[in-house]
Coordinates of C-alpha atoms in Angstrom, one line a residue:
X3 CA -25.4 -1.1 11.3
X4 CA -27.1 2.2 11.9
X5 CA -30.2 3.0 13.9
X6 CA -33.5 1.9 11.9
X7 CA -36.7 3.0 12.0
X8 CA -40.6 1.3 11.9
X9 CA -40.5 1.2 8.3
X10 CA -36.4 0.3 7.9
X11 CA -37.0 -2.9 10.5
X12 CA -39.3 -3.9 8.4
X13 CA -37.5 -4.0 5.1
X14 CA -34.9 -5.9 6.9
X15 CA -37.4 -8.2 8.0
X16 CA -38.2 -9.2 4.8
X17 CA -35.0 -9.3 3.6
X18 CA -34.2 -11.5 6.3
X19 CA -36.4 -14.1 5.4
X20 CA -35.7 -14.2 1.8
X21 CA -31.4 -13.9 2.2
X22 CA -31.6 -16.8 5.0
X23 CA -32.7 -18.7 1.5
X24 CA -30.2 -21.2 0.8
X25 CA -30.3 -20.2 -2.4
X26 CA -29.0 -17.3 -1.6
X27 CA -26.4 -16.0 -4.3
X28 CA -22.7 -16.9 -4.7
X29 CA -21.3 -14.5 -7.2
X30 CA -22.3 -12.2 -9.9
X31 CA -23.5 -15.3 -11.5
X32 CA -25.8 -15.9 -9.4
X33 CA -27.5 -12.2 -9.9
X34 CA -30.6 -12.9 -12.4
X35 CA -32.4 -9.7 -12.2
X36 CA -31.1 -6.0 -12.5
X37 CA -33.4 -3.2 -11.4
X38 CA -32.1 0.6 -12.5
X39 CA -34.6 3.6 -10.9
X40 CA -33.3 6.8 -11.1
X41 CA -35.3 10.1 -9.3
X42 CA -34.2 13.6 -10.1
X43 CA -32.5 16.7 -8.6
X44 CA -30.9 16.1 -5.6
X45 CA -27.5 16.6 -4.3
X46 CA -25.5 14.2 -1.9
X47 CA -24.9 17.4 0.6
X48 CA -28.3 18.4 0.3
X49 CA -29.5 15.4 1.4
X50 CA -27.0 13.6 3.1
X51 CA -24.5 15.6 4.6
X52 CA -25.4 14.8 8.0
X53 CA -25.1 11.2 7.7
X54 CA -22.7 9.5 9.7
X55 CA -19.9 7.4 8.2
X56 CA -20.4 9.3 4.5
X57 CA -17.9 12.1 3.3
X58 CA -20.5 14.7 4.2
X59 CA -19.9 18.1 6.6
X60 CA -18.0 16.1 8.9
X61 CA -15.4 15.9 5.8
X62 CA -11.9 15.9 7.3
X63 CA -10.4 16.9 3.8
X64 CA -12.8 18.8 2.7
X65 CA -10.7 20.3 -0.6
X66 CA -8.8 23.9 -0.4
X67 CA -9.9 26.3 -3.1
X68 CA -7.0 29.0 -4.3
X69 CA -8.2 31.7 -2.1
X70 CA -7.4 29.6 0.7
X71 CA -10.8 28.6 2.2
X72 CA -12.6 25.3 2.3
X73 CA -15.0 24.3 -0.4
X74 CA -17.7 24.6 2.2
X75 CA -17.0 28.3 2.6
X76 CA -18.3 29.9 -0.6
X77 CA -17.6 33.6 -1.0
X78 CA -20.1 36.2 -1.0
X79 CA -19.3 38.7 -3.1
X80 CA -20.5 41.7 -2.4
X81 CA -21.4 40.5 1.3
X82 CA -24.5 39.9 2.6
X83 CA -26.0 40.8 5.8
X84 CA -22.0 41.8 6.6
X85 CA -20.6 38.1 6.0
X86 CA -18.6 37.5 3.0
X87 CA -19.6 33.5 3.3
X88 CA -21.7 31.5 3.2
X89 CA -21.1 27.9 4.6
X90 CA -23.8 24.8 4.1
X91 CA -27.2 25.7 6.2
X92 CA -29.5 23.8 7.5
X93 CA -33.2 24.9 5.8
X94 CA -35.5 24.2 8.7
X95 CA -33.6 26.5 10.7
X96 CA -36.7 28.5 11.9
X97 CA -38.8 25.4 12.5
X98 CA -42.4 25.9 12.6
X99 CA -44.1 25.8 9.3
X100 CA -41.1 26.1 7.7
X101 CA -41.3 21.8 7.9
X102 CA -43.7 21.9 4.9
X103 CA -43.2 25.0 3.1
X104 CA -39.0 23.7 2.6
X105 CA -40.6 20.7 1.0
X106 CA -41.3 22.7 -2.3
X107 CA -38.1 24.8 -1.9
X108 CA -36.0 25.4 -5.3
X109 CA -32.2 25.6 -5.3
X110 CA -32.0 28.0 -8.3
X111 CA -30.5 26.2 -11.7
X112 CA -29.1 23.1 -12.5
X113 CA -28.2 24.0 -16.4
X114 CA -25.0 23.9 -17.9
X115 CA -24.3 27.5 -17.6
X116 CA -24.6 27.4 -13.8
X117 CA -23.4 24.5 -13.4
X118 CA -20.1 25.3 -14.8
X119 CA -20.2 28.1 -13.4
X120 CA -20.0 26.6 -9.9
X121 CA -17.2 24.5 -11.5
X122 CA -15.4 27.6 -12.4
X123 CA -12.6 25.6 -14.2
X124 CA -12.3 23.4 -11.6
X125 CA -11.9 26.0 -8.8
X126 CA -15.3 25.2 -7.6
X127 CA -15.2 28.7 -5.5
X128 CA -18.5 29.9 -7.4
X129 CA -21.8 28.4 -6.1
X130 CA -23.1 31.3 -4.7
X131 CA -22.7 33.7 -7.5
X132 CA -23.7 31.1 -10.1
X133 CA -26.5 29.9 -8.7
X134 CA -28.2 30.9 -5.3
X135 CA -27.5 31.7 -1.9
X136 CA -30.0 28.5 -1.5
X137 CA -28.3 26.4 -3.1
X138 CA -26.4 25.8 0.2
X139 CA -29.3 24.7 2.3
X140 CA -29.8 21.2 3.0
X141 CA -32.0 18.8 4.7
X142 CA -31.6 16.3 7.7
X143 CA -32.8 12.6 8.8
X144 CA -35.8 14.4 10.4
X145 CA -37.3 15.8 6.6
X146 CA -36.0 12.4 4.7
X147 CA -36.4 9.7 7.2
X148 CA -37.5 6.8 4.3
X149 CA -34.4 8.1 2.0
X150 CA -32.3 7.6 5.1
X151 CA -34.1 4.3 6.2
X152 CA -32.9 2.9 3.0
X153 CA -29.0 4.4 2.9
X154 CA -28.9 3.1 6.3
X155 CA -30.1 -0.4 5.7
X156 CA -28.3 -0.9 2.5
X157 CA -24.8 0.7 0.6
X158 CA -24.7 4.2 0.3
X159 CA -22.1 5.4 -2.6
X160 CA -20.6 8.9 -1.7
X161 CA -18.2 9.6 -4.2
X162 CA -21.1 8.7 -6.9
X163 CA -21.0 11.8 -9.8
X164 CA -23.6 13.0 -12.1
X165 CA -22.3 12.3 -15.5
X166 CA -22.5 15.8 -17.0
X167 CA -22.4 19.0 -15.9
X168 CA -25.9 20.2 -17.2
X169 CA -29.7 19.2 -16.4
X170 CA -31.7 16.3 -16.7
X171 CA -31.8 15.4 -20.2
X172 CA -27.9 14.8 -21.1
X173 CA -27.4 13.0 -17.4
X174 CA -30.4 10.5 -18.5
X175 CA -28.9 9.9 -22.0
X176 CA -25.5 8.8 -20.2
X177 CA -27.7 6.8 -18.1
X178 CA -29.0 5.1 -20.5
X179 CA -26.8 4.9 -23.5
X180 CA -22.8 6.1 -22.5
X181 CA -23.3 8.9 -24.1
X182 CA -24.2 12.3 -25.2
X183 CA -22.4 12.2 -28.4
X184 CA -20.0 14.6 -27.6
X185 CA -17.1 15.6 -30.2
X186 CA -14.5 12.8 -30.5
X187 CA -16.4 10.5 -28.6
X188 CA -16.8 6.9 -29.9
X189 CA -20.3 7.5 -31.2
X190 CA -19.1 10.6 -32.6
X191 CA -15.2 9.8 -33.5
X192 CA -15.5 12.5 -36.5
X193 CA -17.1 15.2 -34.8
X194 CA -19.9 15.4 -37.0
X195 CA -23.4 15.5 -34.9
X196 CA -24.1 17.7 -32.1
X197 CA -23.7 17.0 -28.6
X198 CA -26.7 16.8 -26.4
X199 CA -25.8 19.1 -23.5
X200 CA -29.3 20.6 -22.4
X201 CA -33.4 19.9 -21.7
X202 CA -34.0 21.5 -25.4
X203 CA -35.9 18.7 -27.7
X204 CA -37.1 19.7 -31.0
X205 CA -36.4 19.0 -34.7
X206 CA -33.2 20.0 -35.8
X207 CA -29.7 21.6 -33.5
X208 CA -31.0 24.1 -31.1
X209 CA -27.5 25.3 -31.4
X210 CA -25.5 25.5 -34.7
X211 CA -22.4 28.3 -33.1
X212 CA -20.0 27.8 -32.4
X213 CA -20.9 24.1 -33.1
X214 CA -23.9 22.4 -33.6
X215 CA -25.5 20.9 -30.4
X216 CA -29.1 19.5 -29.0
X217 CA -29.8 17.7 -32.5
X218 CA -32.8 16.1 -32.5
X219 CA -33.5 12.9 -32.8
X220 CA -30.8 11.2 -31.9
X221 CA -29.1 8.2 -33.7
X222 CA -26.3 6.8 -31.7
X223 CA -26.7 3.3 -30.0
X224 CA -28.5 2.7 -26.7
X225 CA -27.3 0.1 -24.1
X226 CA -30.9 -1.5 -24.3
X227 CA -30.0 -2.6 -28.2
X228 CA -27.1 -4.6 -26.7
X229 CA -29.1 -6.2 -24.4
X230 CA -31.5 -6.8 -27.4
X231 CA -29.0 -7.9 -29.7
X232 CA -27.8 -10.6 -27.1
X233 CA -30.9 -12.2 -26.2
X234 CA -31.5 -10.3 -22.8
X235 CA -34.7 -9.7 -21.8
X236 CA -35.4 -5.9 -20.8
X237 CA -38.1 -3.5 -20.2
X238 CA -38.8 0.3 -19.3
X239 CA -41.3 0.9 -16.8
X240 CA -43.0 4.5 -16.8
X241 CA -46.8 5.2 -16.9
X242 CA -47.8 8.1 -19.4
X243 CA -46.7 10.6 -17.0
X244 CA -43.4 10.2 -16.7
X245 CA -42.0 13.6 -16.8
X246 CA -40.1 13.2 -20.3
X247 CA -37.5 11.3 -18.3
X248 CA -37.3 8.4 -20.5
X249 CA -34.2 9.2 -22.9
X250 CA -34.8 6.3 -25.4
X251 CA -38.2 8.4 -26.5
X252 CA -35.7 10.9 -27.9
X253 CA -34.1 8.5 -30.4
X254 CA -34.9 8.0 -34.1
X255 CA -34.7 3.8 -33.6
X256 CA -37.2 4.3 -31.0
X257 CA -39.3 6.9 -32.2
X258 CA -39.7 5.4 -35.5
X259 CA -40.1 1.9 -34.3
X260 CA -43.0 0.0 -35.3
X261 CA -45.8 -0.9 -33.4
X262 CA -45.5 -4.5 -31.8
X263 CA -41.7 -4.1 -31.9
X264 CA -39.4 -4.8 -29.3
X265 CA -38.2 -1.4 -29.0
X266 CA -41.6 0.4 -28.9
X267 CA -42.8 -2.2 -26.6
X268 CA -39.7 -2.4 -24.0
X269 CA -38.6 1.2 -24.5
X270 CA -41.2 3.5 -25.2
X271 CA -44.7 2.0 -24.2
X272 CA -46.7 2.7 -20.8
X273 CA -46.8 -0.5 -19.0
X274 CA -47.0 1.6 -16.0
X275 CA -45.5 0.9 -12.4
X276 CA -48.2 -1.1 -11.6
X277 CA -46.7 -3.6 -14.1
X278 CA -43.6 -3.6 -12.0
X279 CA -44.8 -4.4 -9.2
X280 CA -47.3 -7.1 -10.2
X281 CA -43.9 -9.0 -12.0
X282 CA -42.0 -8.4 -8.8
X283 CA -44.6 -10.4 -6.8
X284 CA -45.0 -12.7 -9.2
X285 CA -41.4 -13.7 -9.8
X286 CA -41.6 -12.7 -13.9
X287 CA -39.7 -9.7 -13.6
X288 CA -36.9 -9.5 -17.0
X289 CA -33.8 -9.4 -17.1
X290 CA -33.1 -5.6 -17.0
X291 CA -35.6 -3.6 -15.8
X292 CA -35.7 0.7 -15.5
X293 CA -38.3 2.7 -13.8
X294 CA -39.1 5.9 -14.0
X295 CA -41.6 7.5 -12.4
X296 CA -44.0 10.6 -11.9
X297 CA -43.1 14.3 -12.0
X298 CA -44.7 14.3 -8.5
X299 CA -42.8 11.7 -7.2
X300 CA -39.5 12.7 -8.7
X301 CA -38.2 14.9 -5.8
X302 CA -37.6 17.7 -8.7
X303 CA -38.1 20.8 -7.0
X304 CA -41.3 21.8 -6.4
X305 CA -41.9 18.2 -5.9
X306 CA -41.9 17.1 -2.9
X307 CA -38.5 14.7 -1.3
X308 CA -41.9 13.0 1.1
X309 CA -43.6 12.2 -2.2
X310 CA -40.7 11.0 -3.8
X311 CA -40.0 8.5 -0.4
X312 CA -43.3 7.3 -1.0
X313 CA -42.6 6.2 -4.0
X314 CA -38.6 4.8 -3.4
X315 CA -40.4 2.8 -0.2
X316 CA -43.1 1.1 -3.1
X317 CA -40.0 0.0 -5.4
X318 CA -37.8 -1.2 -2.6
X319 CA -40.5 -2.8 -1.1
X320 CA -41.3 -4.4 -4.3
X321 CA -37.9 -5.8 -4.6
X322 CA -37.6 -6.9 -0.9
X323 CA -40.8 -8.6 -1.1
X324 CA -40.3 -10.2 -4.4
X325 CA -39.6 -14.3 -4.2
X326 CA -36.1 -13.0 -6.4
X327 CA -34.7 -11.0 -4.0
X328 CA -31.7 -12.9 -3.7
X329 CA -31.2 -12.6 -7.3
X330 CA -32.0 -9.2 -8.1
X331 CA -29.7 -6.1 -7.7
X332 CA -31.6 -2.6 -7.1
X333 CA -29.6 0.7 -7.7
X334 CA -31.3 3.9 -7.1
X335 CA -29.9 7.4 -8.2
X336 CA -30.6 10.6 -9.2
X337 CA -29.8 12.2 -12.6
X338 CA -28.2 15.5 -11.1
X339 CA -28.3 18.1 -8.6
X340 CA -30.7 20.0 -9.3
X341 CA -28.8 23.5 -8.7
X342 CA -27.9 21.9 -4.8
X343 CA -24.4 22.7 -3.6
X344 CA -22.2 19.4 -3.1
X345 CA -18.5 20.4 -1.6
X346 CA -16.6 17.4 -3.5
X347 CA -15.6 18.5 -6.9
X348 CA -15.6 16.2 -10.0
X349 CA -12.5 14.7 -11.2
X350 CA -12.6 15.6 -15.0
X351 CA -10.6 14.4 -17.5
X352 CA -7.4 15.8 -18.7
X353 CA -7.9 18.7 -21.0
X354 CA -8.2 17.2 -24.6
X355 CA -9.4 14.1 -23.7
X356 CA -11.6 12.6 -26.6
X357 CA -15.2 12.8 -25.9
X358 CA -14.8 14.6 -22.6
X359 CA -13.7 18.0 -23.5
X360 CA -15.5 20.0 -26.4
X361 CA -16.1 23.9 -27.6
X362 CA -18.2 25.5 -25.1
X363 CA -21.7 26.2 -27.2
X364 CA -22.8 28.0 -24.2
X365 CA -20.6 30.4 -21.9
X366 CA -18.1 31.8 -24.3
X367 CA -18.1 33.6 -28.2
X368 CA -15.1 32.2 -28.5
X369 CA -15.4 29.4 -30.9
X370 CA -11.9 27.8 -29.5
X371 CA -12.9 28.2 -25.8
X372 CA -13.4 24.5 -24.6
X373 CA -14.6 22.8 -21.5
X374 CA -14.8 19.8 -19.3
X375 CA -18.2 17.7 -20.3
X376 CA -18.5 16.2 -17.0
X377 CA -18.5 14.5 -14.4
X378 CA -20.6 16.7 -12.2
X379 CA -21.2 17.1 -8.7
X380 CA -22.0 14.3 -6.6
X381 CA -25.5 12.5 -6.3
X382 CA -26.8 10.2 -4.3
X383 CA -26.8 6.6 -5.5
X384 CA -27.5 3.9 -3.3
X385 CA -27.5 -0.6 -4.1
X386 CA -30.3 -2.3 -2.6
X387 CA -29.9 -6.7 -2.7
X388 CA -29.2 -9.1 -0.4
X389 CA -25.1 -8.8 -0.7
X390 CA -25.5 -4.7 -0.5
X391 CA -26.7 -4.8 3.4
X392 CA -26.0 -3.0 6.5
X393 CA -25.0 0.5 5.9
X394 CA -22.2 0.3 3.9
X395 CA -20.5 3.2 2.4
X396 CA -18.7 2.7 -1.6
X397 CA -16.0 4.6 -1.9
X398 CA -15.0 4.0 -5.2
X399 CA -14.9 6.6 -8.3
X400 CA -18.9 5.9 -9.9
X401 CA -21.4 7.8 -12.2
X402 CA -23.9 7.3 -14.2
X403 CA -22.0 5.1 -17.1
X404 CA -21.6 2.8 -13.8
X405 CA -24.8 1.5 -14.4
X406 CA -24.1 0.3 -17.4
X407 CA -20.6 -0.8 -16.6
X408 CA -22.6 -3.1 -14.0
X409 CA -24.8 -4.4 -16.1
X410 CA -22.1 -5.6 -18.9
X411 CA -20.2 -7.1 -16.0
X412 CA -22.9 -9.0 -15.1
X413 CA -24.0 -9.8 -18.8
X414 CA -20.7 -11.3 -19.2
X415 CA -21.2 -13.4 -15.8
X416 CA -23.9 -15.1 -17.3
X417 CA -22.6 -16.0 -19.9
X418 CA -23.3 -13.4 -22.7
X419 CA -21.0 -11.9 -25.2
X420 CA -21.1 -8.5 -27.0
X421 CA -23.1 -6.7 -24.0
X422 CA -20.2 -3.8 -24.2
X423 CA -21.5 -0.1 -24.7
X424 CA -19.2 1.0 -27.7
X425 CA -20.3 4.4 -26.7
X426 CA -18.9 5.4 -23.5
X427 CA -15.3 6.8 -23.7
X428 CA -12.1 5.3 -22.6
X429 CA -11.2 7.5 -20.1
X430 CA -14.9 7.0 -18.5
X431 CA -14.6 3.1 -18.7
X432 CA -10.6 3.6 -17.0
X433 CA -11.9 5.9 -14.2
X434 CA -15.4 5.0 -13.1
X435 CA -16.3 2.1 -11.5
X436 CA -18.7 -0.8 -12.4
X437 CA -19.9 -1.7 -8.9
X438 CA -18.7 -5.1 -8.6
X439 CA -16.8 -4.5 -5.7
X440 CA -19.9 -2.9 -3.7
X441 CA -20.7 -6.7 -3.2
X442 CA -19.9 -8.9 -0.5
X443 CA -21.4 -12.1 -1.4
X444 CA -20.1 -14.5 1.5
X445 CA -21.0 -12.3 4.5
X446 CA -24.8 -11.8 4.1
X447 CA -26.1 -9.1 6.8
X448 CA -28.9 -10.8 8.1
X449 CA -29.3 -8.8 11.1
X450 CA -32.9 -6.4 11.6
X451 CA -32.1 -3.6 13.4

């Protein structure tokens, strides 16, 4: 187990006390409880290329791009300062205040032009010139020591993907639903409604050429519904600052729904976090629960990653705490990277792949040029339980459709039939994993430091 901290002895402590239960879980079945908290704009080099034991800087195959360097030497072009690269720096090198000001530091753009243009068609030789020079800068232990306290006393996953390669908005709805409705997808088999590729919300298709995307609201079916539908209890947490990060407010079932309903009430009320943490303490938590939190405690650029750790140390703490911490399953993430270089590119799909290759509405005039939806470049994603301890590292294939993947796995543990997102695509469901094997439920770390 890696070296813990005050705060990460402590959570371990707890955990301790509550895993030496024994009632302690056996199997999936056992799991009553799913938490889902996802914080925004972060990339896994940016904040945890220095860890040890992840495939960070210390990456022994870190890819080769065509012009013969290493993903972690993007070219500079024209040079700067005489170099023609620029590797991964570290953005405290000048110390001093530079401690705080970093703190509010921007990476550049995280939308689906620039993002694809660090993609460059799979090349992934283009950070630099489609984003910014700090895009490459990244922090340590010493700026993120709660976020690390966490990794270190739980499983990190470092081959975990955004879902699309675009901003917040499309990353959430994948999140959430499986989807982002995306031509020839299975809520879109027909390639009639417009894909939802960008932040922009507002009545009607904020693109209509070369095809029609952004069309608001949307219609197709959310993975809470399922969990309706079946009997499974389920709620959004937020408070009325949320930062529009709650997808489900962007669809006409949920927007429309009546007051008193259980889809105004579980996905699109203000219950606050304060409500999340009472039920944690008391034991009454639901089934399925997601939380999402502040714009100041998201980590989005200019927010602050030490306001965000604040916030991660309340939920985790919450969970540990909780008298059904050896039933619940915590997974943390962030939507995308926030314009932060990550040296690991995506594994897309074939070209032509249903649902995961479409007309670029954005880069091109040509109305036949088409381009990989996603996956993106890596985030961080990390499981926090009782059968997720001691500073494990998943290696396995994940994004954000894993969530949901999880969740139907354990739906189906318990005993429940038709939890199965109809909208995430084939090739999604055949290369990304569900997290099952993240688990290791008959060797219980019970050690605290």
């Amino acid at each position: 187990m890696r070296t813990t901290s005050s705060y990460l002895a402590a959570i371990a402590a707890a955990a301790t006390a509550v895993s030496a239960n024994p009632g302690a879980a056996k199997s999936l079945k056992d799991i009553k409880h799913l938490v889902f908290f996802m914080q925004e704009n972060r990339g896994f080099d940016h904040y945890y290329g220095t860890m040890a034991g992840v495939r960070g800087f210390a990456d022994p195959n870190a890819p080769i791009t065509e012009n013969g360097l290493t993903t972690f030497q993007q070219p500079l072009n024209p040079p700067v300062n005489g170099s023609s690269i620029l590797t991964p720096w570290y953005i405290n090198y000048a110390g001093g205040d530079y401690y705080n000001a970093t703190q509010c530091m921007d990476a550049g753009s995280n939308s689906w032009v620039a993002m694809h243009g660090a993609w460059s068609n799979g090349d992934y030789n283009n950070w630099t010139h489609a984003d910014t020079l700090y895009s490459m800068a990244y922090f340590t232990r010493k700026e993120l020591r709660t976020q690390f306290d966490i990794m270190d006393s739980f499983t990190i996953l470092d081959m975990n993907h955004q879902s699309i390669m675009g901003p917040t908005d499309p990353n959430r709805c994948m999140w959430m639903t499986g989807s982002v409705n995306s031509p020839g997808s299975p809520s879109n088999p027909d390639s009639d409604g417009g894909a939802m590729l960008d932040n922009t919300i507002a009545p009607g298709c904020d693109i209509t050429y070369p095809v029609d995307a952004n069309c608001f609201p949307f219609q197709w079916k959310t993975f809470p519904e399922y969990l309706q539908d079946a009997g499974i209890s389920w709620q959004v947490y937020q408070d009325v600052d949320n930062f529009e990060d709650n997808p489900l407010a962007y669809f006409e079932q949920y927007l429309y729904a009546a007051n008193g309903s259980a889809l105004k009430e579980r996905g699109d009320s203000y219950l606050g976090l304060q409500a999340f943490y009472k039920a944690a303490a008391e034991g009454t938590l639901p089934a399925v629960s997601w939380i999402i939190g502040a714009a100041e405690l998201s980590e989005h650029p200019p927010n602050r990653p030490v306001d965000g750790a604040w916030l991660q140390q309340q939920v985790v703490q919450a969970v540990v705490d909780s008298p059904l911490y050896n039933e619940t399953v915590l997974v943390i993430s962030y939507d995308e990277q926030g314009g932060w270089f990550d040296h690991v590119p995506p594994v897309v799909a074939p070209k032509g792949t249903p649902g995961e290759w479409l007309i670029d509405p954005y880069t091109s005039s040509d109305p036949d040029y088409y381009t990989a939806l996603g996956p993106g470049p890596r985030v961080p994603r990390c499981i926090v339980s009782a059968y997720t301890r001691g500073g494990n590292v998943f290696t396995e294939l994940t994004d954000h459709t894993s969530d949901i993947m999880f969740a139907e796995a354990w739906a189906a543990a318990q005993g429940y039939e038709g939890v199965y997102s109809q909208e995430i695509t084939p090739w999604r469901r055949a290369t990304m994993s569900n997290l099952v094997n993240a688990f290791d439920w008959e060797n219980t770390d019970d050690a605290t430091a």
